[in-house]
Amino acid sequence: KVDLINQQMSDLMKDPQYAHQIKETSLYFKNFYKYNDDKYFYMPDIDPYEYIAETEELLDHGHIGDIEKDGYWYQMNALAPNGQRINVQDLHPLVLAWVYKIGKIFNPQTTVMQTSMYVSTIFASLATVFVFLVVRRFAGDVGGFFAALFYGIHPMILVRTLWGHADTDIWQILFMPMIIYFAVEMMMSEGKRRHVFAVLGGLAIGLFSFSWSQWYITFDVLLGAIGIYLITQWISELRSTSSGSWSAKAYITLLNHLPVLLIFLTFSGLFVSLIGVGGWRSFFDAPFVVFSNFAIKEAAYGSLWPNVYTTVAELAPVNFAGVIGAIGKMWVFIGLVGLTITFIRKEWLLSSITILFFLTATVSSVVAGYRFVMFAILPVGIAVGYGLGIAHRYLTEWTVKAL
């Protein structure tokens, strides 16, 4: 029977009419997902259509929302007939609107949907640049290259930055490495460069707060890492010698970092207050709210009926083994080796503590839902870059000596 079926299937595939039907079916589905006289494709995801609607409202009448009631703006196309109260402070539709305006210069017939499809790809490429710069400072160009490559093409990142995926995940993917880079340069650079990076770090924090309500997690983790780094530096200086002059040097080391930290905190508070969701109050609450409301921990909403969140696969809980499997066992091993080696080098200590803090925070949040694995890709990717960069350095030196 099997041989007979295989023979009939082979004869069918050779039939020109069968090939024609395959082609026609393919064209049917391709054309079904096109619009504007079959020039453009629809977006493949659901959520971005809400952001497209907000962008069109922004372009049409200068703000998000259809009508204003009791001092709040409502979108009447959601939760009809009462509408849905929305947040008018949102970076995503603002960026989509500007990308549309720029795209319209080159193609006057383009649409908001079409230009929005490029946003994730463009900013994901920029995110890999910051990953490269973070690792390059310590592990050289090779380490930076592999870290950026890992971050850019890992499936957990790639699936959220493909062309056509105009969702808000891109802002977490972009701002986290950007903020780490500015913080490392702020603490490790010399002269006025430190002040420049402190201001840029504050601006990045402000923009992050404009795009994501849980921005404070990154902010708190970063402050914790810097605090531990300064304490270890202080203890190291104190233990280096028992003389009074060297003890004074330990305090001088801390005081040297104080101006840039004040600049960073001042500009972070300024930009969060001006453009962030929640204003100045959210900035002053940031160091404390993380303990009382780790917002990404909860995937299911008890007050919602029917609770569709419990059926969303990416919000299903995942255990630690699942986290390791999603990241990749080999990459986790290389990353741990690289991270361990970096703790030996004093000049790498800040970056090592930062990555360890981010890794701990992100892995602890990942158990709330599979989608949050993407937060762990950044610290693991940087650690992988360290490991491969160090391996390349020693291998090169060994090869030169052997020759």
Steps between C-alpha positions, in 0.01 A plus 500: 500500500780739588670447165170555318433824690852626434467422130166678471636801692801514270276490191278772647793734566611462139158606376511861364150562630612415855789749479258764364264445795788543747597827335143628499450411867824674591400815313158493666645511851765759405240730348264445792752669731563796271332838486512827307461336158725209603801728556556436872468215746302505822691464826526141626424578867190622684619754759670742256164584343409684820820705474428570134159637599662722766758621247231591250316693773822681585555594137135596449431724799828529690428268795404142582132431566161573347309688768573658838289413805560622855851615415606170341527397137311194377536284192150416383602216270591288804255359758201642316274679568665660804851515357833440670696755700850528359834646590576797277867495604651223292824494303397226259230675292711815504794315342269327252362839397847645441613195306189539283580868436855411399385210283247720326784722375639208300165345408197734512263203450624304802276426799543509877481122513768457235755735660431358847621161385857630486512641855595184691765401246662844502519538877598136556803564279583804714468289816771261379735799461468580871559135592813505284627818667443365853697181437763658275625717785607191697524205261604668174340507156462122477316477830280795405422344164387168647297670773320720246447202269358289783265779608388583149419152371390313811151361429349666809613840367469433130136393520414842650703710258413348163387726221130565547500455878416854612453415867635676811750225593762686299535769768608252767735339248653840414510699824642231729836468316503875434465580872766243597742648247450857621535388863823309437652793311379741767688306767807392301580798276722794586446877507194669352401184310364367829265797534380466141418133550328579830267740318443250219426231757240725662342567161489127424328433834246774420424357156473151645246626754311655207475163327450245780333531840742249658809703410588527870614135508796581276563822690501328840718211383750749356513706820548182702786386277673840519456503877657155544782597264583813703491304826736235365732773369498670839572175687775413253671834558469468877652151502786592268693653789448601858656845461286804557579652161373194319186496712439858389545387141212258544266785589641718222418222252137510612489880486634497143192308391255718691468787242416271208253304711328823600487611136358161398234503773413866436450459127324167547255669734465798267424298187273252681307792648467677164417212266460183705174325579406606852721810510724596790310280743595185309867596520498544878297180539741302277741380774210364707229386260710208374466334842123540522401460137724289280248563222623252242455213744124464444367365172143421601242761600245368746250780430489430128233264366549305290867502607666464160844560651504150649479354149777711344795265450770765543358598842505143631734447799836337428743330738874560525580207270267650242684833525836330441357305207352814342828689525715204393702277733826549313465878504415507869815295572722728290341804663558369853864427419546848354324665794710307751824605330398866497472510879874431517582823315453808716438731204214276385327494839228758427387325185514160671285611794253673266458191283465277807231730642312513169527123459364437850213748456399380154517128578287554811239678285509243222321241713187718466475438127691356207501832313721660767790275401595780261611707802761238587650500150683831557706404809568153361601648161742744662648219712534283187686786332734520798563125490568480126697824500727378778539162331597670174753723678675210674487282189656777292777556755569127522513469119741794468731350762484157336600646164 
